PDB file of N, CA and C in Angstrom:
ATOM      1  N   MET A  16    -210.885 -48.686   3.458  1.00 53.00           N
ATOM      2  CA  MET A  16    -210.759 -47.845   2.239  1.00 53.00           C
ATOM      3  C   MET A  16    -211.217 -48.084   0.889  1.00 53.00           C
ATOM      4  N   THR A  17    -212.307 -47.624  -0.104  1.00 66.00           N
ATOM      5  CA  THR A  17    -213.233 -48.716  -0.614  1.00 66.00           C
ATOM      6  C   THR A  17    -211.970 -47.332  -2.136  1.00 66.00           C
ATOM      7  N   THR A  18    -211.709 -48.906  -2.738  1.00 81.00           N
ATOM      8  CA  THR A  18    -211.448 -48.692  -3.810  1.00 81.00           C
ATOM      9  C   THR A  18    -211.950 -48.702  -5.169  1.00 81.00           C
ATOM     10  N   LYS A  19    -211.180 -47.509  -6.172  1.00 88.00           N
ATOM     11  CA  LYS A  19    -211.915 -46.955  -7.112  1.00 88.00           C
ATOM     12  C   LYS A  19    -213.008 -48.450  -7.997  1.00 88.00           C
ATOM     13  N   ARG A  20    -211.345 -49.580  -7.393  1.00 85.00           N
ATOM     14  CA  ARG A  20    -212.074 -50.271  -8.534  1.00 85.00           C
ATOM     15  C   ARG A  20    -213.101 -51.666  -8.029  1.00 85.00           C
ATOM     16  N   LEU A  21    -213.621 -51.438  -6.397  1.00 86.00           N
ATOM     17  CA  LEU A  21    -214.444 -51.876  -5.731  1.00 86.00           C
ATOM     18  C   LEU A  21    -215.722 -50.882  -5.679  1.00 86.00           C
ATOM     19  N   GLU A  22    -215.525 -50.009  -5.796  1.00 87.00           N
ATOM     20  CA  GLU A  22    -216.419 -48.230  -6.073  1.00 87.00           C
ATOM     21  C   GLU A  22    -216.930 -49.121  -7.897  1.00 87.00           C
ATOM     22  N   PHE A  23    -216.573 -49.457  -8.745  1.00 87.00           N
ATOM     23  CA  PHE A  23    -216.933 -49.773 -10.044  1.00 87.00           C
ATOM     24  C   PHE A  23    -217.727 -51.078  -9.657  1.00 87.00           C
ATOM     25  N   PHE A  24    -216.849 -52.031  -9.390  1.00 86.00           N
ATOM     26  CA  PHE A  24    -217.694 -52.927  -9.587  1.00 86.00           C
ATOM     27  C   PHE A  24    -218.891 -53.059  -8.717  1.00 86.00           C
ATOM     28  N   GLU A  25    -219.109 -52.347  -7.712  1.00 87.00           N
ATOM     29  CA  GLU A  25    -220.347 -52.305  -6.924  1.00 87.00           C
ATOM     30  C   GLU A  25    -221.626 -51.633  -7.447  1.00 87.00           C
ATOM     31  N   LYS A  26    -220.914 -50.648  -8.214  1.00 87.00           N
ATOM     32  CA  LYS A  26    -222.141 -49.963  -9.050  1.00 87.00           C
ATOM     33  C   LYS A  26    -222.678 -51.014 -10.036  1.00 87.00           C
ATOM     34  N   ALA A  27    -221.848 -51.339 -10.686  1.00 83.00           N
ATOM     35  CA  ALA A  27    -221.804 -52.231 -11.963  1.00 83.00           C
ATOM     36  C   ALA A  27    -222.749 -53.702 -11.405  1.00 83.00           C
ATOM     37  N   ALA A  28    -222.508 -54.297  -9.939  1.00 86.00           N
ATOM     38  CA  ALA A  28    -223.284 -55.061  -9.320  1.00 86.00           C
ATOM     39  C   ALA A  28    -224.570 -54.696  -8.757  1.00 86.00           C
ATOM     40  N   ALA A  29    -224.921 -53.461  -8.664  1.00 87.00           N
ATOM     41  CA  ALA A  29    -225.906 -52.891  -7.854  1.00 87.00           C
ATOM     42  C   ALA A  29    -227.612 -52.636  -8.837  1.00 87.00           C
ATOM     43  N   SER A  30    -227.409 -53.276  -9.878  1.00 80.00           N
ATOM     44  CA  SER A  30    -227.902 -52.758 -11.101  1.00 80.00           C
ATOM     45  C   SER A  30    -229.068 -54.921 -10.491  1.00 80.00           C
ATOM     46  N   THR A  31    -230.599 -53.953 -10.809  1.00 76.00           N
ATOM     47  CA  THR A  31    -231.126 -55.354 -10.765  1.00 76.00           C
ATOM     48  C   THR A  31    -230.661 -56.281 -11.721  1.00 76.00           C
ATOM     49  N   THR A  32    -230.607 -55.771 -13.173  1.00 78.00           N
ATOM     50  CA  THR A  32    -230.287 -56.010 -14.399  1.00 78.00           C
ATOM     51  C   THR A  32    -228.772 -57.261 -14.370  1.00 78.00           C
ATOM     52  N   ALA A  33    -227.261 -56.481 -13.183  1.00 81.00           N
ATOM     53  CA  ALA A  33    -226.571 -56.285 -13.259  1.00 81.00           C
ATOM     54  C   ALA A  33    -225.866 -58.441 -14.088  1.00 81.00           C
ATOM     55  N   ASP A  34    -225.157 -58.424 -14.870  1.00 90.00           N
ATOM     56  CA  ASP A  34    -225.276 -60.066 -15.703  1.00 90.00           C
ATOM     57  C   ASP A  34    -224.748 -60.737 -14.632  1.00 90.00           C
ATOM     58  N   ALA A  35    -224.379 -62.220 -14.646  1.00 93.00           N
ATOM     59  CA  ALA A  35    -223.810 -62.426 -13.995  1.00 93.00           C
ATOM     60  C   ALA A  35    -221.935 -62.386 -13.640  1.00 93.00           C
ATOM     61  N   PHE A  36    -221.696 -61.770 -14.468  1.00 93.00           N
ATOM     62  CA  PHE A  36    -219.852 -61.144 -14.599  1.00 93.00           C
ATOM     63  C   PHE A  36    -219.538 -60.420 -13.656  1.00 93.00           C
ATOM     64  N   SER A  37    -221.018 -59.515 -13.722  1.00 92.00           N
ATOM     65  CA  SER A  37    -220.245 -58.129 -13.024  1.00 92.00           C
ATOM     66  C   SER A  37    -220.547 -58.530 -11.251  1.00 92.00           C
ATOM     67  N   LEU A  38    -221.714 -59.486 -10.907  1.00 94.00           N
ATOM     68  CA  LEU A  38    -221.396 -60.033  -9.689  1.00 94.00           C
ATOM     69  C   LEU A  38    -220.112 -61.119  -9.296  1.00 94.00           C
ATOM     70  N   TYR A  39    -219.561 -62.250  -9.695  1.00 96.00           N
ATOM     71  CA  TYR A  39    -218.224 -62.481  -9.749  1.00 96.00           C
ATOM     72  C   TYR A  39    -217.694 -61.771  -9.913  1.00 96.00           C
ATOM     73  N   ALA A  40    -217.432 -60.633 -10.832  1.00 94.00           N
ATOM     74  CA  ALA A  40    -216.177 -60.039 -10.396  1.00 94.00           C
ATOM     75  C   ALA A  40    -216.149 -59.008  -8.530  1.00 94.00           C
ATOM     76  N   LEU A  41    -217.333 -58.452  -8.636  1.00 95.00           N
ATOM     77  CA  LEU A  41    -217.692 -58.183  -7.472  1.00 95.00           C
ATOM     78  C   LEU A  41    -217.561 -58.687  -6.232  1.00 95.00           C
ATOM     79  N   ALA A  42    -218.149 -60.195  -6.028  1.00 96.00           N
ATOM     80  CA  ALA A  42    -217.374 -61.417  -5.011  1.00 96.00           C
ATOM     81  C   ALA A  42    -216.469 -61.174  -5.372  1.00 96.00           C
ATOM     82  N   MET A  43    -215.198 -61.078  -6.131  1.00 96.00           N
ATOM     83  CA  MET A  43    -214.030 -61.195  -6.351  1.00 96.00           C
ATOM     84  C   MET A  43    -213.425 -60.993  -5.922  1.00 96.00           C
ATOM     85  N   GLU A  44    -213.601 -59.141  -5.866  1.00 94.00           N
ATOM     86  CA  GLU A  44    -213.158 -57.558  -5.393  1.00 94.00           C
ATOM     87  C   GLU A  44    -212.981 -57.606  -4.143  1.00 94.00           C
ATOM     88  N   TYR A  45    -214.203 -58.528  -3.262  1.00 95.00           N
ATOM     89  CA  TYR A  45    -214.146 -58.541  -1.936  1.00 95.00           C
ATOM     90  C   TYR A  45    -213.470 -59.620  -1.784  1.00 95.00           C
ATOM     91  N   ARG A  46    -213.476 -60.816  -2.092  1.00 95.00           N
ATOM     92  CA  ARG A  46    -212.713 -61.717  -1.588  1.00 95.00           C
ATOM     93  C   ARG A  46    -210.928 -61.073  -1.523  1.00 95.00           C
ATOM     94  N   LYS A  47    -210.696 -60.414  -2.251  1.00 93.00           N
ATOM     95  CA  LYS A  47    -208.965 -60.056  -2.533  1.00 93.00           C
ATOM     96  C   LYS A  47    -208.633 -58.522  -1.352  1.00 93.00           C
ATOM     97  N   GLU A  48    -210.047 -57.752  -0.890  1.00 92.00           N
ATOM     98  CA  GLU A  48    -209.483 -57.463   0.103  1.00 92.00           C
ATOM     99  C   GLU A  48    -210.171 -57.838   1.233  1.00 92.00           C
ATOM    100  N   ARG A  49    -210.095 -59.092   1.237  1.00 93.00           N
ATOM    101  CA  ARG A  49    -210.725 -59.385   2.481  1.00 93.00           C
ATOM    102  C   ARG A  49    -211.911 -59.312   3.540  1.00 93.00           C
ATOM    103  N   ARG A  50    -212.665 -59.009   2.620  1.00 95.00           N
ATOM    104  CA  ARG A  50    -214.793 -58.614   3.139  1.00 95.00           C
ATOM    105  C   ARG A  50    -214.580 -60.287   2.860  1.00 95.00           C
ATOM    106  N   ALA A  51    -214.511 -61.625   3.752  1.00 96.00           N
ATOM    107  CA  ALA A  51    -214.986 -62.626   3.080  1.00 96.00           C
ATOM    108  C   ALA A  51    -217.045 -62.715   3.641  1.00 96.00           C
ATOM    109  N   ALA A  52    -217.164 -62.130   4.149  1.00 97.00           N
ATOM    110  CA  ALA A  52    -219.070 -61.654   4.419  1.00 97.00           C
ATOM    111  C   ALA A  52    -219.737 -61.474   3.432  1.00 97.00           C
ATOM    112  N   ASP A  53    -218.915 -60.502   2.442  1.00 96.00           N
ATOM    113  CA  ASP A  53    -219.253 -59.360   1.202  1.00 96.00           C
ATOM    114  C   ASP A  53    -219.491 -60.618   0.258  1.00 96.00           C
ATOM    115  N   ALA A  54    -218.101 -61.408   0.375  1.00 97.00           N
ATOM    116  CA  ALA A  54    -217.907 -62.472  -1.111  1.00 97.00           C
ATOM    117  C   ALA A  54    -219.045 -63.540  -0.712  1.00 97.00           C
ATOM    118  N   LEU A  55    -218.455 -63.469   0.223  1.00 98.00           N
ATOM    119  CA  LEU A  55    -219.950 -65.126  -0.263  1.00 98.00           C
ATOM    120  C   LEU A  55    -221.790 -64.403  -0.017  1.00 98.00           C
ATOM    121  N   THR A  56    -222.023 -63.015   0.652  1.00 96.00           N
ATOM    122  CA  THR A  56    -223.626 -62.450  -0.162  1.00 96.00           C
ATOM    123  C   THR A  56    -223.422 -61.926  -1.288  1.00 96.00           C
ATOM    124  N   THR A  57    -222.653 -61.982  -1.868  1.00 96.00           N
ATOM    125  CA  THR A  57    -222.216 -61.601  -3.609  1.00 96.00           C
ATOM    126  C   THR A  57    -222.492 -63.181  -4.121  1.00 96.00           C
ATOM    127  N   PHE A  58    -221.405 -64.251  -4.137  1.00 97.00           N
ATOM    128  CA  PHE A  58    -221.423 -65.261  -4.321  1.00 97.00           C
ATOM    129  C   PHE A  58    -223.245 -66.181  -3.957  1.00 97.00           C
ATOM    130  N   VAL A  59    -223.771 -65.621  -3.413  1.00 97.00           N
ATOM    131  CA  VAL A  59    -224.530 -66.623  -3.288  1.00 97.00           C
ATOM    132  C   VAL A  59    -226.039 -65.795  -3.955  1.00 97.00           C
ATOM    133  N   ARG A  60    -226.015 -64.145  -3.943  1.00 93.00           N
ATOM    134  CA  ARG A  60    -226.805 -63.673  -4.915  1.00 93.00           C
ATOM    135  C   ARG A  60    -226.183 -63.896  -6.093  1.00 93.00           C
ATOM    136  N   LEU A  61    -225.498 -64.044  -6.663  1.00 95.00           N
ATOM    137  CA  LEU A  61    -225.010 -64.671  -7.779  1.00 95.00           C
ATOM    138  C   LEU A  61    -225.321 -66.151  -8.243  1.00 95.00           C
ATOM    139  N   ARG A  62    -225.666 -66.639  -7.438  1.00 96.00           N
ATOM    140  CA  ARG A  62    -225.942 -67.924  -7.508  1.00 96.00           C
ATOM    141  C   ARG A  62    -228.166 -67.910  -7.706  1.00 96.00           C
ATOM    142  N   ALA A  63    -228.146 -67.179  -7.189  1.00 94.00           N
ATOM    143  CA  ALA A  63    -229.626 -67.164  -7.049  1.00 94.00           C
ATOM    144  C   ALA A  63    -229.989 -66.419  -8.695  1.00 94.00           C
ATOM    145  N   ARG A  64    -228.734 -65.699  -8.962  1.00 91.00           N
ATOM    146  CA  ARG A  64    -229.130 -65.129 -10.070  1.00 91.00           C
ATOM    147  C   ARG A  64    -229.186 -66.185 -11.012  1.00 91.00           C
ATOM    148  N   ASP A  65    -227.739 -66.567 -11.128  1.00 94.00           N
ATOM    149  CA  ASP A  65    -227.540 -67.947 -12.236  1.00 94.00           C
ATOM    150  C   ASP A  65    -226.724 -68.898 -11.435  1.00 94.00           C
ATOM    151  N   ALA A  66    -227.701 -69.790 -11.496  1.00 96.00           N
ATOM    152  CA  ALA A  66    -227.069 -70.930 -10.914  1.00 96.00           C
ATOM    153  C   ALA A  66    -226.139 -71.959 -11.693  1.00 96.00           C
ATOM    154  N   GLU A  67    -226.389 -71.325 -13.429  1.00 96.00           N
ATOM    155  CA  GLU A  67    -225.980 -71.997 -14.088  1.00 96.00           C
ATOM    156  C   GLU A  67    -223.770 -71.182 -14.140  1.00 96.00           C
ATOM    157  N   TYR A  68    -223.573 -70.598 -13.581  1.00 97.00           N
ATOM    158  CA  TYR A  68    -222.318 -69.703 -13.122  1.00 97.00           C
ATOM    159  C   TYR A  68    -221.483 -70.710 -12.892  1.00 97.00           C
ATOM    160  N   LEU A  69    -220.700 -71.165 -13.191  1.00 97.00           N
ATOM    161  CA  LEU A  69    -219.831 -72.098 -13.130  1.00 97.00           C
ATOM    162  C   LEU A  69    -218.683 -71.875 -12.151  1.00 97.00           C
ATOM    163  N   PRO A  70    -217.606 -70.587 -12.327  1.00 96.00           N
ATOM    164  CA  PRO A  70    -216.784 -70.424 -11.613  1.00 96.00           C
ATOM    165  C   PRO A  70    -217.051 -70.343 -10.225  1.00 96.00           C
ATOM    166  N   MET A  71    -218.114 -70.215 -10.186  1.00 97.00           N
ATOM    167  CA  MET A  71    -218.474 -69.361  -8.501  1.00 97.00           C
ATOM    168  C   MET A  71    -218.506 -70.565  -7.718  1.00 97.00           C
ATOM    169  N   TYR A  72    -218.626 -71.335  -8.035  1.00 98.00           N
ATOM    170  CA  TYR A  72    -218.334 -72.858  -7.581  1.00 98.00           C
ATOM    171  C   TYR A  72    -217.692 -73.081  -6.390  1.00 98.00           C
ATOM    172  N   LEU A  73    -216.883 -72.774  -7.282  1.00 97.00           N
ATOM    173  CA  LEU A  73    -215.103 -73.475  -7.072  1.00 97.00           C
ATOM    174  C   LEU A  73    -214.137 -72.218  -6.139  1.00 97.00           C
ATOM    175  N   MET A  74    -214.716 -71.082  -6.355  1.00 97.00           N
ATOM    176  CA  MET A  74    -214.490 -69.356  -5.767  1.00 97.00           C
ATOM    177  C   MET A  74    -215.067 -69.109  -4.256  1.00 97.00           C
ATOM    178  N   ALA A  75    -216.488 -69.654  -4.921  1.00 98.00           N
ATOM    179  CA  ALA A  75    -216.408 -69.390  -3.050  1.00 98.00           C
ATOM    180  C   ALA A  75    -216.460 -70.465  -1.881  1.00 98.00           C
ATOM    181  N   GLY A  76    -216.618 -72.164  -2.454  1.00 97.00           N
ATOM    182  CA  GLY A  76    -215.936 -72.921  -1.840  1.00 97.00           C
ATOM    183  C   GLY A  76    -214.201 -72.550  -1.116  1.00 97.00           C
ATOM    184  N   GLN A  77    -213.681 -71.988  -1.832  1.00 96.00           N
ATOM    185  CA  GLN A  77    -211.893 -71.723  -1.504  1.00 96.00           C
ATOM    186  C   GLN A  77    -212.430 -70.448  -0.544  1.00 96.00           C
ATOM    187  N   LEU A  78    -213.344 -69.675  -0.845  1.00 97.00           N
ATOM    188  CA  LEU A  78    -213.620 -68.484  -0.148  1.00 97.00           C
ATOM    189  C   LEU A  78    -213.839 -69.151   1.357  1.00 97.00           C
ATOM    190  N   LEU A  79    -214.654 -69.958   1.451  1.00 96.00           N
ATOM    191  CA  LEU A  79    -215.055 -70.749   2.537  1.00 96.00           C
ATOM    192  C   LEU A  79    -214.007 -71.923   3.180  1.00 96.00           C
ATOM    193  N   ILE A  80    -213.495 -72.018   2.556  1.00 95.00           N
ATOM    194  CA  ILE A  80    -211.978 -73.262   3.361  1.00 95.00           C
ATOM    195  C   ILE A  80    -211.352 -72.182   3.887  1.00 95.00           C
ATOM    196  N   ASP A  81    -210.760 -71.108   3.491  1.00 94.00           N
ATOM    197  CA  ASP A  81    -209.736 -70.123   3.737  1.00 94.00           C
ATOM    198  C   ASP A  81    -209.964 -69.547   5.303  1.00 94.00           C
ATOM    199  N   GLU A  82    -211.797 -69.518   4.739  1.00 94.00           N
ATOM    200  CA  GLU A  82    -212.416 -69.504   6.256  1.00 94.00           C
ATOM    201  C   GLU A  82    -212.456 -69.991   7.098  1.00 94.00           C
ATOM    202  N   GLY A  83    -211.567 -71.611   7.653  1.00 94.00           N
ATOM    203  CA  GLY A  83    -211.902 -72.848   8.154  1.00 94.00           C
ATOM    204  C   GLY A  83    -213.875 -72.764   8.373  1.00 94.00           C
ATOM    205  N   ARG A  84    -213.917 -73.039   7.629  1.00 94.00           N
ATOM    206  CA  ARG A  84    -215.646 -72.896   6.912  1.00 94.00           C
ATOM    207  C   ARG A  84    -215.658 -73.789   6.046  1.00 94.00           C
ATOM    208  N   GLU A  85    -215.326 -75.348   6.475  1.00 94.00           N
ATOM    209  CA  GLU A  85    -215.040 -76.300   5.233  1.00 94.00           C
ATOM    210  C   GLU A  85    -216.629 -77.136   5.382  1.00 94.00           C
ATOM    211  N   ALA A  86    -217.615 -77.073   6.211  1.00 94.00           N
ATOM    212  CA  ALA A  86    -218.905 -77.674   5.741  1.00 94.00           C
ATOM    213  C   ALA A  86    -219.607 -77.203   5.016  1.00 94.00           C
ATOM    214  N   GLU A  87    -219.350 -75.518   5.205  1.00 95.00           N
ATOM    215  CA  GLU A  87    -220.514 -74.981   4.174  1.00 95.00           C
ATOM    216  C   GLU A  87    -219.711 -74.915   2.832  1.00 95.00           C
ATOM    217  N   ALA A  88    -218.291 -75.033   3.006  1.00 96.00           N
ATOM    218  CA  ALA A  88    -217.503 -74.942   0.947  1.00 96.00           C
ATOM    219  C   ALA A  88    -217.998 -76.334   0.868  1.00 96.00           C
ATOM    220  N   ARG A  89    -218.021 -77.680   1.728  1.00 96.00           N
ATOM    221  CA  ARG A  89    -218.532 -78.755   0.942  1.00 96.00           C
ATOM    222  C   ARG A  89    -220.066 -78.650   0.023  1.00 96.00           C
ATOM    223  N   PRO A  90    -220.969 -78.450   0.369  1.00 97.00           N
ATOM    224  CA  PRO A  90    -222.026 -77.659  -0.876  1.00 97.00           C
ATOM    225  C   PRO A  90    -221.930 -76.924  -2.263  1.00 97.00           C
ATOM    226  N   TRP A  91    -221.192 -76.104  -1.692  1.00 98.00           N
ATOM    227  CA  TRP A  91    -220.775 -75.304  -2.683  1.00 98.00           C
ATOM    228  C   TRP A  91    -220.056 -75.843  -3.981  1.00 98.00           C
ATOM    229  N   LEU A  92    -218.883 -77.066  -3.346  1.00 97.00           N
ATOM    230  CA  LEU A  92    -218.157 -77.311  -4.055  1.00 97.00           C
ATOM    231  C   LEU A  92    -218.777 -78.985  -5.334  1.00 97.00           C
ATOM    232  N   GLU A  93    -219.496 -79.516  -4.192  1.00 97.00           N
ATOM    233  CA  GLU A  93    -220.471 -80.437  -4.595  1.00 97.00           C
ATOM    234  C   GLU A  93    -221.511 -80.042  -6.119  1.00 97.00           C
ATOM    235  N   ALA A  94    -221.872 -78.611  -5.547  1.00 98.00           N
ATOM    236  CA  ALA A  94    -223.140 -78.573  -6.259  1.00 98.00           C
ATOM    237  C   ALA A  94    -221.898 -77.526  -8.218  1.00 98.00           C
ATOM    238  N   GLY A  95    -220.935 -77.469  -8.074  1.00 98.00           N
ATOM    239  CA  GLY A  95    -219.714 -77.360  -9.058  1.00 98.00           C
ATOM    240  C   GLY A  95    -219.414 -78.384 -10.095  1.00 98.00           C
ATOM    241  N   ILE A  96    -219.480 -79.306  -8.525  1.00 98.00           N
ATOM    242  CA  ILE A  96    -219.212 -80.715  -9.269  1.00 98.00           C
ATOM    243  C   ILE A  96    -219.969 -81.351 -10.545  1.00 98.00           C
ATOM    244  N   GLU A  97    -221.006 -81.652  -9.588  1.00 98.00           N
ATOM    245  CA  GLU A  97    -222.170 -81.287 -10.775  1.00 98.00           C
ATOM    246  C   GLU A  97    -222.625 -81.537 -11.761  1.00 98.00           C
ATOM    247  N   LEU A  98    -222.653 -79.718 -12.033  1.00 98.00           N
ATOM    248  CA  LEU A  98    -222.709 -78.366 -13.073  1.00 98.00           C
ATOM    249  C   LEU A  98    -221.624 -79.062 -14.044  1.00 98.00           C
ATOM    250  N   ALA A  99    -220.755 -78.901 -12.803  1.00 98.00           N
ATOM    251  CA  ALA A  99    -218.886 -79.411 -14.188  1.00 98.00           C
ATOM    252  C   ALA A  99    -219.145 -80.682 -15.134  1.00 98.00           C
ATOM    253  N   THR A 100    -219.793 -81.743 -14.605  1.00 97.00           N
ATOM    254  CA  THR A 100    -220.328 -83.445 -15.113  1.00 97.00           C
ATOM    255  C   THR A 100    -221.141 -83.011 -16.019  1.00 97.00           C
ATOM    256  N   LYS A 101    -222.657 -81.954 -15.571  1.00 97.00           N
ATOM    257  CA  LYS A 101    -223.617 -82.326 -16.984  1.00 97.00           C
ATOM    258  C   LYS A 101    -222.644 -81.466 -17.626  1.00 97.00           C
ATOM    259  N   THR A 102    -222.333 -80.034 -17.742  1.00 96.00           N
ATOM    260  CA  THR A 102    -221.575 -79.325 -18.580  1.00 96.00           C
ATOM    261  C   THR A 102    -221.043 -79.771 -19.497  1.00 96.00           C
ATOM    262  N   GLY A 103    -219.804 -81.318 -19.212  1.00 97.00           N
ATOM    263  CA  GLY A 103    -219.331 -81.831 -19.769  1.00 97.00           C
ATOM    264  C   GLY A 103    -217.798 -80.557 -19.257  1.00 97.00           C
ATOM    265  N   ASN A 104    -217.661 -80.059 -18.721  1.00 97.00           N
ATOM    266  CA  ASN A 104    -216.274 -79.174 -18.161  1.00 97.00           C
ATOM    267  C   ASN A 104    -215.228 -80.156 -17.743  1.00 97.00           C
ATOM    268  N   SER A 105    -214.345 -81.223 -17.797  1.00 97.00           N
ATOM    269  CA  SER A 105    -213.444 -81.023 -17.179  1.00 97.00           C
ATOM    270  C   SER A 105    -212.195 -80.888 -16.118  1.00 97.00           C
ATOM    271  N   LYS A 106    -211.851 -79.271 -16.503  1.00 97.00           N
ATOM    272  CA  LYS A 106    -211.269 -78.802 -16.644  1.00 97.00           C
ATOM    273  C   LYS A 106    -212.225 -78.651 -14.663  1.00 97.00           C
ATOM    274  N   ALA A 107    -212.894 -77.898 -14.791  1.00 97.00           N
ATOM    275  CA  ALA A 107    -213.363 -76.981 -13.629  1.00 97.00           C
ATOM    276  C   ALA A 107    -213.640 -78.187 -13.017  1.00 97.00           C
ATOM    277  N   LYS A 108    -214.638 -79.625 -13.494  1.00 97.00           N
ATOM    278  CA  LYS A 108    -214.094 -80.862 -12.171  1.00 97.00           C
ATOM    279  C   LYS A 108    -213.248 -80.959 -11.602  1.00 97.00           C
ATOM    280  N   ASN A 109    -212.070 -81.126 -12.205  1.00 97.00           N
ATOM    281  CA  ASN A 109    -211.256 -81.093 -11.844  1.00 97.00           C
ATOM    282  C   ASN A 109    -210.657 -80.907 -10.826  1.00 97.00           C
ATOM    283  N   GLU A 110    -210.716 -79.201 -10.974  1.00 97.00           N
ATOM    284  CA  GLU A 110    -210.180 -78.254  -9.885  1.00 97.00           C
ATOM    285  C   GLU A 110    -210.979 -78.411  -9.040  1.00 97.00           C
ATOM    286  N   LEU A 111    -212.331 -78.414  -9.057  1.00 97.00           N
ATOM    287  CA  LEU A 111    -214.184 -79.209  -8.056  1.00 97.00           C
ATOM    288  C   LEU A 111    -213.310 -79.739  -6.867  1.00 97.00           C
ATOM    289  N   VAL A 112    -213.252 -81.178  -7.397  1.00 97.00           N
ATOM    290  CA  VAL A 112    -212.351 -82.397  -7.075  1.00 97.00           C
ATOM    291  C   VAL A 112    -210.832 -82.127  -6.035  1.00 97.00           C
ATOM    292  N   GLN A 113    -210.456 -81.869  -6.558  1.00 96.00           N
ATOM    293  CA  GLN A 113    -208.987 -81.150  -5.853  1.00 96.00           C
ATOM    294  C   GLN A 113    -209.706 -80.466  -4.546  1.00 96.00           C
ATOM    295  N   ALA A 114    -210.252 -78.894  -4.469  1.00 96.00           N
ATOM    296  CA  ALA A 114    -210.069 -78.306  -3.590  1.00 96.00           C
ATOM    297  C   ALA A 114    -212.064 -78.939  -2.650  1.00 96.00           C
ATOM    298  N   LEU A 115    -212.569 -79.942  -2.987  1.00 95.00           N
ATOM    299  CA  LEU A 115    -213.489 -80.679  -1.951  1.00 95.00           C
ATOM    300  C   LEU A 115    -212.351 -81.955  -1.342  1.00 95.00           C
ATOM    301  N   GLU A 116    -211.205 -82.560  -1.615  1.00 94.00           N
ATOM    302  CA  GLU A 116    -210.436 -83.352  -1.302  1.00 94.00           C
ATOM    303  C   GLU A 116    -209.412 -82.910  -0.295  1.00 94.00           C
ATOM    304  N   SER A 117    -209.660 -81.657  -0.658  1.00 89.00           N
ATOM    305  CA  SER A 117    -208.531 -81.026   0.361  1.00 89.00           C
ATOM    306  C   SER A 117    -209.092 -80.107   1.492  1.00 89.00           C
ATOM    307  N   CYS A 118    -210.623 -80.208   1.450  1.00 81.00           N
ATOM    308  CA  CYS A 118    -211.623 -79.446   2.432  1.00 81.00           C
ATOM    309  C   CYS A 118    -212.164 -81.079   3.719  1.00 81.00           C
ATOM    310  N   ASP A 119    -211.838 -81.901   2.436  1.00 75.00           N
ATOM    311  CA  ASP A 119    -211.970 -83.666   3.426  1.00 75.00           C
ATOM    312  C   ASP A 119    -210.884 -83.599   4.005  1.00 75.00           C
ATOM    313  N   ALA A 120    -209.736 -83.254   3.928  1.00 73.00           N
ATOM    314  CA  ALA A 120    -207.775 -83.661   4.266  1.00 73.00           C
ATOM    315  C   ALA A 120    -208.066 -82.574   5.438  1.00 73.00           C
ATOM    316  N   GLU A 121    -209.097 -81.201   5.312  1.00 63.00           N
ATOM    317  CA  GLU A 121    -208.512 -79.862   6.408  1.00 63.00           C
ATOM    318  C   GLU A 121    -209.369 -80.544   7.287  1.00 63.00           C
ATOM    319  N   GLY A 122    -210.886 -80.655   7.376  1.00 55.00           N
ATOM    320  CA  GLY A 122    -212.353 -80.363   7.817  1.00 55.00           C
ATOM    321  C   GLY A 122    -212.479 -82.069   8.440  1.00 55.00           C
TER     322      GLY A 122
END
């Protein structure tokens, strides 16, 4: 069953002019609904649209770790670390490094 909230995000993200946050919000809603494949597809779409949208890297990485797909999570997390370093976002970098370490521990 599709929730009204999910319908709202799907409609917002369906536009060819959808902004990064609309796509991110949709991916997060799919993740919350345990629709991992849809969430990942949306993160990939977001990355193609705006590779500088830093929050997606941690969330996509965590999604893949939760799905037991550590090998696929690693490139997302590493790309996020690179972007966080480039932009000087030490908080995000630390979170991404921690996720990568957990990925390495699990995988």
